[in-house]
Short mmCIF file of C-alpha atoms in Angstrom, two decimals:
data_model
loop_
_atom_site.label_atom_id
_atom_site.label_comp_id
_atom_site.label_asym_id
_atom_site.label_seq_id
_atom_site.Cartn_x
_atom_site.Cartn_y
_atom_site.Cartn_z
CA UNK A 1 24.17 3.16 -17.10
CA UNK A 2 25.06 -0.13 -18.64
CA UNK A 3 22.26 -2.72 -18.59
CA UNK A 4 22.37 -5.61 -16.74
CA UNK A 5 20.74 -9.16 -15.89
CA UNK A 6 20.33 -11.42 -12.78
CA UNK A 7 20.93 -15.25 -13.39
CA UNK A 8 22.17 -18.12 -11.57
CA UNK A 9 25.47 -18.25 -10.17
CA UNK A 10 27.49 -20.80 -11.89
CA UNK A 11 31.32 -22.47 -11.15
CA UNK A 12 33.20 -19.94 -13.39
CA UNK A 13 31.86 -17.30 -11.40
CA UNK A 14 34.03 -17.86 -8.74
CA UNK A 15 37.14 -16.35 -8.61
CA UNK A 16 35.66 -13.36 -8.98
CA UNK A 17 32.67 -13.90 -6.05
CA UNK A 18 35.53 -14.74 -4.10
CA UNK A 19 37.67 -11.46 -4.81
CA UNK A 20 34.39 -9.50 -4.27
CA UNK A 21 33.96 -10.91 -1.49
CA UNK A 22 37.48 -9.98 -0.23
CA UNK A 23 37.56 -6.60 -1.52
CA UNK A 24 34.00 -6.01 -0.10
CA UNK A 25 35.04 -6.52 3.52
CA UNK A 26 38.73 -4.50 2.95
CA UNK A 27 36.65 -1.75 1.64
CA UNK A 28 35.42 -1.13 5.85
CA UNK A 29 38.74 -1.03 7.45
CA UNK A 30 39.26 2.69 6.64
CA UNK A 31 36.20 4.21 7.73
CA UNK A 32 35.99 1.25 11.14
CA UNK A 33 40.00 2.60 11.53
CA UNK A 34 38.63 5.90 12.02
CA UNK A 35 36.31 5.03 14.30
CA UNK A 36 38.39 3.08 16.42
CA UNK A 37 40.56 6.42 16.75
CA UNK A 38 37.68 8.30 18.31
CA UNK A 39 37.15 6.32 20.55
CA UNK A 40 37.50 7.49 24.42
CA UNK A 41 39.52 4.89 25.08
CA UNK A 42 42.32 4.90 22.55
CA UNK A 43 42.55 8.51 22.72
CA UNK A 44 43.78 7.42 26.80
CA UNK A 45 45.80 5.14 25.11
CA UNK A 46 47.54 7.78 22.42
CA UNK A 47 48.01 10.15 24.85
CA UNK A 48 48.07 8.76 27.72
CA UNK A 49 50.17 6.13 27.27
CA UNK A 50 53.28 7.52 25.79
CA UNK A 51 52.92 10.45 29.62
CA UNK A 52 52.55 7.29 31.56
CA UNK A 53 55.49 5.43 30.17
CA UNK A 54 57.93 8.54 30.29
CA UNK A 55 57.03 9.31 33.91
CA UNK A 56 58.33 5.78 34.81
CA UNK A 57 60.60 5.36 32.64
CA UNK A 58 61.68 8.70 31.78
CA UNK A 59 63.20 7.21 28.66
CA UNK A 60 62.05 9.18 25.08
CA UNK A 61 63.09 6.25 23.04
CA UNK A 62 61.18 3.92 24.98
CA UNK A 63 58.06 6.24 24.33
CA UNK A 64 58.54 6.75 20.56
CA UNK A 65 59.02 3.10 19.99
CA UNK A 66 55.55 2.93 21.55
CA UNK A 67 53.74 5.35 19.67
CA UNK A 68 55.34 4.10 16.60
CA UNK A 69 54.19 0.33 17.25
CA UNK A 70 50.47 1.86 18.28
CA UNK A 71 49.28 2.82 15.24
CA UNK A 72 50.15 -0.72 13.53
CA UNK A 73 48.85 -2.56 16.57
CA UNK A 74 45.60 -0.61 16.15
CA UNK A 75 45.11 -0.97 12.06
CA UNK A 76 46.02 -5.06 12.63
CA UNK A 77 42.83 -5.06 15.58
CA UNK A 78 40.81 -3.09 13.14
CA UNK A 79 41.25 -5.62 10.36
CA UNK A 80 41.16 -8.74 12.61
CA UNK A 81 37.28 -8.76 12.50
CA UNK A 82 37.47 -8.55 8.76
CA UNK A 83 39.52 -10.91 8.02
CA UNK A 84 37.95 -12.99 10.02
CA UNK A 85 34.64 -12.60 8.39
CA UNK A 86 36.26 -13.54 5.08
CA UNK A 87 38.12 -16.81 6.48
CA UNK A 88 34.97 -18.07 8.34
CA UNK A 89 32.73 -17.40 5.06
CA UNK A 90 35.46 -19.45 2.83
CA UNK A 91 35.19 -21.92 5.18
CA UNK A 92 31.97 -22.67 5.69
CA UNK A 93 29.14 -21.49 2.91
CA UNK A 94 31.10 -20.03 0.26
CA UNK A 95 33.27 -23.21 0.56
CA UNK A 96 31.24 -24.85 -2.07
CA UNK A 97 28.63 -22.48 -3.21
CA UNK A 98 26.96 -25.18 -5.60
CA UNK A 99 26.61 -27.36 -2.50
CA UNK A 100 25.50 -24.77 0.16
CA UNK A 101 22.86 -22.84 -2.21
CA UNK A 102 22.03 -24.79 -5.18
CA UNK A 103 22.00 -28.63 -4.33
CA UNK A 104 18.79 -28.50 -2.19
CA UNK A 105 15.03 -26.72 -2.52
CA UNK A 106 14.74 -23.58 -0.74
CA UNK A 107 18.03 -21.84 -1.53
CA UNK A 108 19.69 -20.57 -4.56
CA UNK A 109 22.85 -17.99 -5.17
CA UNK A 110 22.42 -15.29 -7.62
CA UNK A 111 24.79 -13.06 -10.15
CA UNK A 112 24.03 -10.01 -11.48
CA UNK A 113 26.06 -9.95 -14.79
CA UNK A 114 26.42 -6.29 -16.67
CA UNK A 115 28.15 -6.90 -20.39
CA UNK A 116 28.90 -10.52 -20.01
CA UNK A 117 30.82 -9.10 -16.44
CA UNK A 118 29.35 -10.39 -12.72
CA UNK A 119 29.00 -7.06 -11.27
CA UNK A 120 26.65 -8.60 -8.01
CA UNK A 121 26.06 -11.48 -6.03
CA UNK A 122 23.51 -12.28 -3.11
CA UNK A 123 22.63 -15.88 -1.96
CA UNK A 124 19.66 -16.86 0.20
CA UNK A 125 19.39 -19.86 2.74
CA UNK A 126 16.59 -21.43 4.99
CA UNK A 127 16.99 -21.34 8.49
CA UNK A 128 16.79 -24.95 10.30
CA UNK A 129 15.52 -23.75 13.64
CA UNK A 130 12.58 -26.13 15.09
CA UNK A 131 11.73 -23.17 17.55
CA UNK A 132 10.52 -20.89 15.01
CA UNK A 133 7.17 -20.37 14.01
CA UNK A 134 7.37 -18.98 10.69
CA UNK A 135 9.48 -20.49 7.58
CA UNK A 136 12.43 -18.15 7.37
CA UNK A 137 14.92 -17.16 4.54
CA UNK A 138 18.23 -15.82 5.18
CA UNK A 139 19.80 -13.31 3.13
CA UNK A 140 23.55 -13.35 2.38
CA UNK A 141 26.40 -11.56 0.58
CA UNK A 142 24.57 -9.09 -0.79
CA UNK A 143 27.70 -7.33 -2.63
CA UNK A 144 27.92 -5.01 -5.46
CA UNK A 145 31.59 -4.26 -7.74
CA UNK A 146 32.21 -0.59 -7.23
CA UNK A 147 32.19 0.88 -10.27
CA UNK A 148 28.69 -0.62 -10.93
CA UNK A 149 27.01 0.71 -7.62
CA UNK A 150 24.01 3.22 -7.46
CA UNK A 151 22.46 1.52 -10.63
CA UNK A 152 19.81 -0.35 -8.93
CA UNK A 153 21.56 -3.30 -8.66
CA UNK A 154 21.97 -3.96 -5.17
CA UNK A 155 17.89 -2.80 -4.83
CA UNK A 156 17.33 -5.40 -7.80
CA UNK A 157 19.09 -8.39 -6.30
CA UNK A 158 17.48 -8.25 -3.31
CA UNK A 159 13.84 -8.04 -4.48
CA UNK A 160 15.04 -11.25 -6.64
CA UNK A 161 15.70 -12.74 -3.00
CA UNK A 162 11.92 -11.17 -1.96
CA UNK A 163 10.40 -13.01 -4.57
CA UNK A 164 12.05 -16.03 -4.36
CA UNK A 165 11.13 -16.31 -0.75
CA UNK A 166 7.34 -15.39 -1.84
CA UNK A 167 7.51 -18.34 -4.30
CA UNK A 168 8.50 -20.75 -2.06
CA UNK A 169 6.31 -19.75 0.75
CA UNK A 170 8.94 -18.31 3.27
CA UNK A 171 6.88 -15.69 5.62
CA UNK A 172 10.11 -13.58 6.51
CA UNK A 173 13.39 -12.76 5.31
CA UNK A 174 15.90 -11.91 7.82
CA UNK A 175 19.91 -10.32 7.02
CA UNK A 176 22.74 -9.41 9.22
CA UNK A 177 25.14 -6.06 8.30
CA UNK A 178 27.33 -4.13 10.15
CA UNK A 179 26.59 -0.49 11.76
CA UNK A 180 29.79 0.56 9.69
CA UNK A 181 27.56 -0.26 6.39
CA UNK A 182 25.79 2.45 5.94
CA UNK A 183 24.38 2.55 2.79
CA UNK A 184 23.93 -1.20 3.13
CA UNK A 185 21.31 0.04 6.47
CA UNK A 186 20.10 3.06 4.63
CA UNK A 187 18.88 0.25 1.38
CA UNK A 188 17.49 -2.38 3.48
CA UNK A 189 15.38 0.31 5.34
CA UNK A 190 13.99 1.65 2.14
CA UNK A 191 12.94 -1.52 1.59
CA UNK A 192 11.04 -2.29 4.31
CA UNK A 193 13.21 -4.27 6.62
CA UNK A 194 12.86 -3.45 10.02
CA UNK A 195 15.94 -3.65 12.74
CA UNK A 196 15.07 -6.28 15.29
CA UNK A 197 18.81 -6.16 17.08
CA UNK A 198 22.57 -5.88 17.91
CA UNK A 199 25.24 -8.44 18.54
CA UNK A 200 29.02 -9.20 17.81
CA UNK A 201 29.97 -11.79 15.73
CA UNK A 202 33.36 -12.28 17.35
CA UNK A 203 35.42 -11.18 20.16
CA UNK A 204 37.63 -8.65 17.70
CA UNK A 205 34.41 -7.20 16.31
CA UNK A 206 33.28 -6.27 20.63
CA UNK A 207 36.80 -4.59 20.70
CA UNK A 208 36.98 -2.41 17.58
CA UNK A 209 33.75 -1.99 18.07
CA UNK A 210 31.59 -3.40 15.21
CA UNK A 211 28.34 -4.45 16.20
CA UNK A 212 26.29 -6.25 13.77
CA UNK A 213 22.65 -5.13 13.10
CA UNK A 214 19.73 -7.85 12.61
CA UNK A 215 17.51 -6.73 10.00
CA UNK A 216 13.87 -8.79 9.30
CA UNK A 217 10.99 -8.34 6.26
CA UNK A 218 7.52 -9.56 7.03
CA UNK A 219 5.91 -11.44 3.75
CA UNK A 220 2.35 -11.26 3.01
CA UNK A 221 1.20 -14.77 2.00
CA UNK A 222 3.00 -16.53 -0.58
CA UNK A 223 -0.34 -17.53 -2.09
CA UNK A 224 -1.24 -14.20 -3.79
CA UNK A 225 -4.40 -15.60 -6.44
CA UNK A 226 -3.93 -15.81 -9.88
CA UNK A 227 -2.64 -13.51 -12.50
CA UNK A 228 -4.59 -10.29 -12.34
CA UNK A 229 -3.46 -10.14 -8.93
CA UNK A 230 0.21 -10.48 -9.56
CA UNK A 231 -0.85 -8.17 -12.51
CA UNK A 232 -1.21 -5.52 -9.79
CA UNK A 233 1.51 -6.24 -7.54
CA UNK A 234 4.08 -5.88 -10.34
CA UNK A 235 2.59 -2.83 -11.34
CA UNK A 236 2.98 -1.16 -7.97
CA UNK A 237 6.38 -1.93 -8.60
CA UNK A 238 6.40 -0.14 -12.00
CA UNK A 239 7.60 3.09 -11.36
CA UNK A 240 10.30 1.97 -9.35
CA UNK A 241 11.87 0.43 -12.41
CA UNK A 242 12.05 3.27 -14.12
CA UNK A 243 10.02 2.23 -16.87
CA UNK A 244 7.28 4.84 -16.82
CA UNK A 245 9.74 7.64 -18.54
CA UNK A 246 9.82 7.69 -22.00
CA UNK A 247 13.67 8.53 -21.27
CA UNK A 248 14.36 4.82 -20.47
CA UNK A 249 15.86 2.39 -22.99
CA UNK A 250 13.57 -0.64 -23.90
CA UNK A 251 16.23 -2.85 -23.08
CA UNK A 252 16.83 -1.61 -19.66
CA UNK A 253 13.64 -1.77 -18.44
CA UNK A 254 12.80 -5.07 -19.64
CA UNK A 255 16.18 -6.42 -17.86
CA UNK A 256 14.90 -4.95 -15.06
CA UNK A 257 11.60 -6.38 -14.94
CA UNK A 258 12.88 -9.82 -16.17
CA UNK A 259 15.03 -10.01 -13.68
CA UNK A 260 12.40 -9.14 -10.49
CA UNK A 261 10.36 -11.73 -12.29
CA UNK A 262 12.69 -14.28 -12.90
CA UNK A 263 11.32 -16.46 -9.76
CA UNK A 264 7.85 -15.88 -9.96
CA UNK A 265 5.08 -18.82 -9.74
CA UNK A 266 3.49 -19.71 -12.45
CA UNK A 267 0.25 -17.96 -11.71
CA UNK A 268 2.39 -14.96 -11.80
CA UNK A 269 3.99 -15.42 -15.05
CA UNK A 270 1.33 -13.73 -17.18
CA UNK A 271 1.26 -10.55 -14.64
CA UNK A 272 4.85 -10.27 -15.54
CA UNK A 273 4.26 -10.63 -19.08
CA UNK A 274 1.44 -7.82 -19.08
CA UNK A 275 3.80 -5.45 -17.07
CA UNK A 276 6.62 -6.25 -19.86
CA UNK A 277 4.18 -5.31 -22.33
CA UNK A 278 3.15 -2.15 -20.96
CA UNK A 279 7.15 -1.41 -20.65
CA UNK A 280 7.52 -1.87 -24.29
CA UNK A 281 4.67 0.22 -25.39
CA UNK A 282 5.73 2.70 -22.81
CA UNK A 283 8.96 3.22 -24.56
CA UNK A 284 7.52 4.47 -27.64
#
C-alpha cells in the first residue's frame, strides 16, 4: 500500500478532479442499468410491449425494431441522471473550485496525493440557511481513483472534513449519496453518520429510480480543552490508523496521522505531536 498525504487542492489539480469526477459518476450506470431491468415495470415493457404491438399490428418487423431501440432508450434514461449530476456540478461549485471552497472562511477543498499522484478529493461547504439552529458543514465529492481504493483513503479524507468542521465550530456535518453507492453508505455508517432521509435530485433520477440518501454527523463541542484532552481524543483514534502494529511502516503511519491532524486548533497541536511520537517509538 503506497503512502499517501492530504493537502490543499490547488489549480493544477484540475483536470484530473474533473476526470474523477466524470469517471466517478460513469462508474454507476452499470450496476443502476441493472436495476432499472428488474424493475416490474420494464419487464411489462420488454415483454409486454413487443405482444402488444404484434397483436395490433401483427407486423414482426415493426416489433423487432422495437425491442432493438428499447434497450438503447433504456441505457440513455439510465445515464440521463448521471450526466446530469456531472453538468450541474461543472456548472455550479466545481466551476471555480478556488472560488467556491477556498476564497472564504468556513470551507476548503482537499487532495489526497499518493507518489506526487491526486488519488482523492472531498470539499466541504457551510450551509446559508437562517432556519437552522445549528452551524452546519456540507460534505461534497468525496471520490477516490480506483486503483487506490480500500487504503483508507476515502475513511481519511473524511475525518480531515470531521476535524475541520470541529475547528471551526460547525455542530453537524451533513452529505448526500445515492442508494446505488453502496460502499459509499456502508463507510459513512461506520463512521457514525446517521440517515435522516430520501429524495430525488431530478426528474430522471424518480424514473430510473435513484433516490438520494441524506446522511448527518452530530459534533460534540468544538471547544474540546487544551492539549491533554486532544491528547486523548487522538489516541482513541490510534488504532484505527494502524499504527499500533509493529508491521506498519513509520512513514505510513505518520502520513496518516499528519494528515487527520492537519486542521487541528492550536490547543490540539501538541496532542497530535504526542500521538506522532508514540507512532514513531511504536515502530521500533
Amino acid at each position: 500500500m503506497a503512502p499517501y498525504h492530504i493537502r490543499k487542492y490547488r489549480e493544477s489539480d484540475r483536470k484530473w478532479i474533473v476526470g474523477l469526477l466524470s469517471r466517478g459518476m460513469a462508474e454507476h450506470v452499470p450496476a443502476t442499468f441493472q436495476q432499472l431491468l428488474k424493475l416490474p415495470r420494464t419487464l411489462i415493457l420488454l415483454f409486454g410491449g413487443p405482444l402488444a404491438l404484434l397483436l395490433v399490428s401483427g407486423s414482426w418487423l415493426l416489433v423487432l425494431v422495437f425491442s432493438l431501440s428499447l434497450f438503447p432508450a433504456l441505457w440513455f434514461l439510465d445515464r440521463k441522471p448521471w450526466n446530469m449530476f456531472v453538468d450541474m456540478t461543472l456548472h455550479t461549485d466545481m466551476s471555480d473550485i478556488t472560488k467556491s471552497y477556498l476564497s472564504e472562511h468556513g470551507s476548503y477543498f482537499w487532495v489526497a496525493e499518493s507518489r506526487e499522484k491526486a488519488v482523492g478529493m472531498v470539499g466541504a461547504l457551510p450551509i446559508d440557511d437562517p432556519t437552522l439552529m445549528e452551524k452546519r458543514l456540507q460534505l461534497f465529492h468525496l471520490f477516490v481513483d480506483t486503483e487506490h481504493r480500500r487504503q483508507g483513503i476515502a475513511k481519511a479524507l473524511v475525518r480531515t472534513v470531521l476535524q475541520f468542521a470541529r475547528d471551526q465550530g460547525y455542530s453537524e456535518v451533513v452529505l448526500d449519496t445515492s442508494t446505488i453507492q453502496l460502499s459509499a453508505m456502508a463507510l459513512y455508517e461506520s463512521m457514525d453518520f446517521q440517515r435522516t432521509g430520501q429524495f430525488f435530485f431530478c426528474i430522471w433520477a424518480r424514473l430510473v429510480p435513484v433516490p438520494a440518501v441524506h446522511f448527518i454527523y452530530h459534533l460534540p463541542s468544538a471547544q474540546t480543552g487544551g492539549s491533554v484532552i486532544s491528547f486523548f481524543v487522538y489516541w482513541s483514534e490510534y488504532n484505527q490508523f494502524g499504527c499500533s502494529s509493529k508491521q506498519s511502516p513509520t512513514f505510513h503511519c505518520n502520513d496518516k496521522i499528519k494528515a487527520y491532524c492537519q486542521f487541528t486548533s492550536e490547543s490540539h497541536m501538541i496532542g497530535c505531536g504526542w500521538l506522532l511520537g508514540f507512532c514513531f517509538i511504536q515502530s521500533f
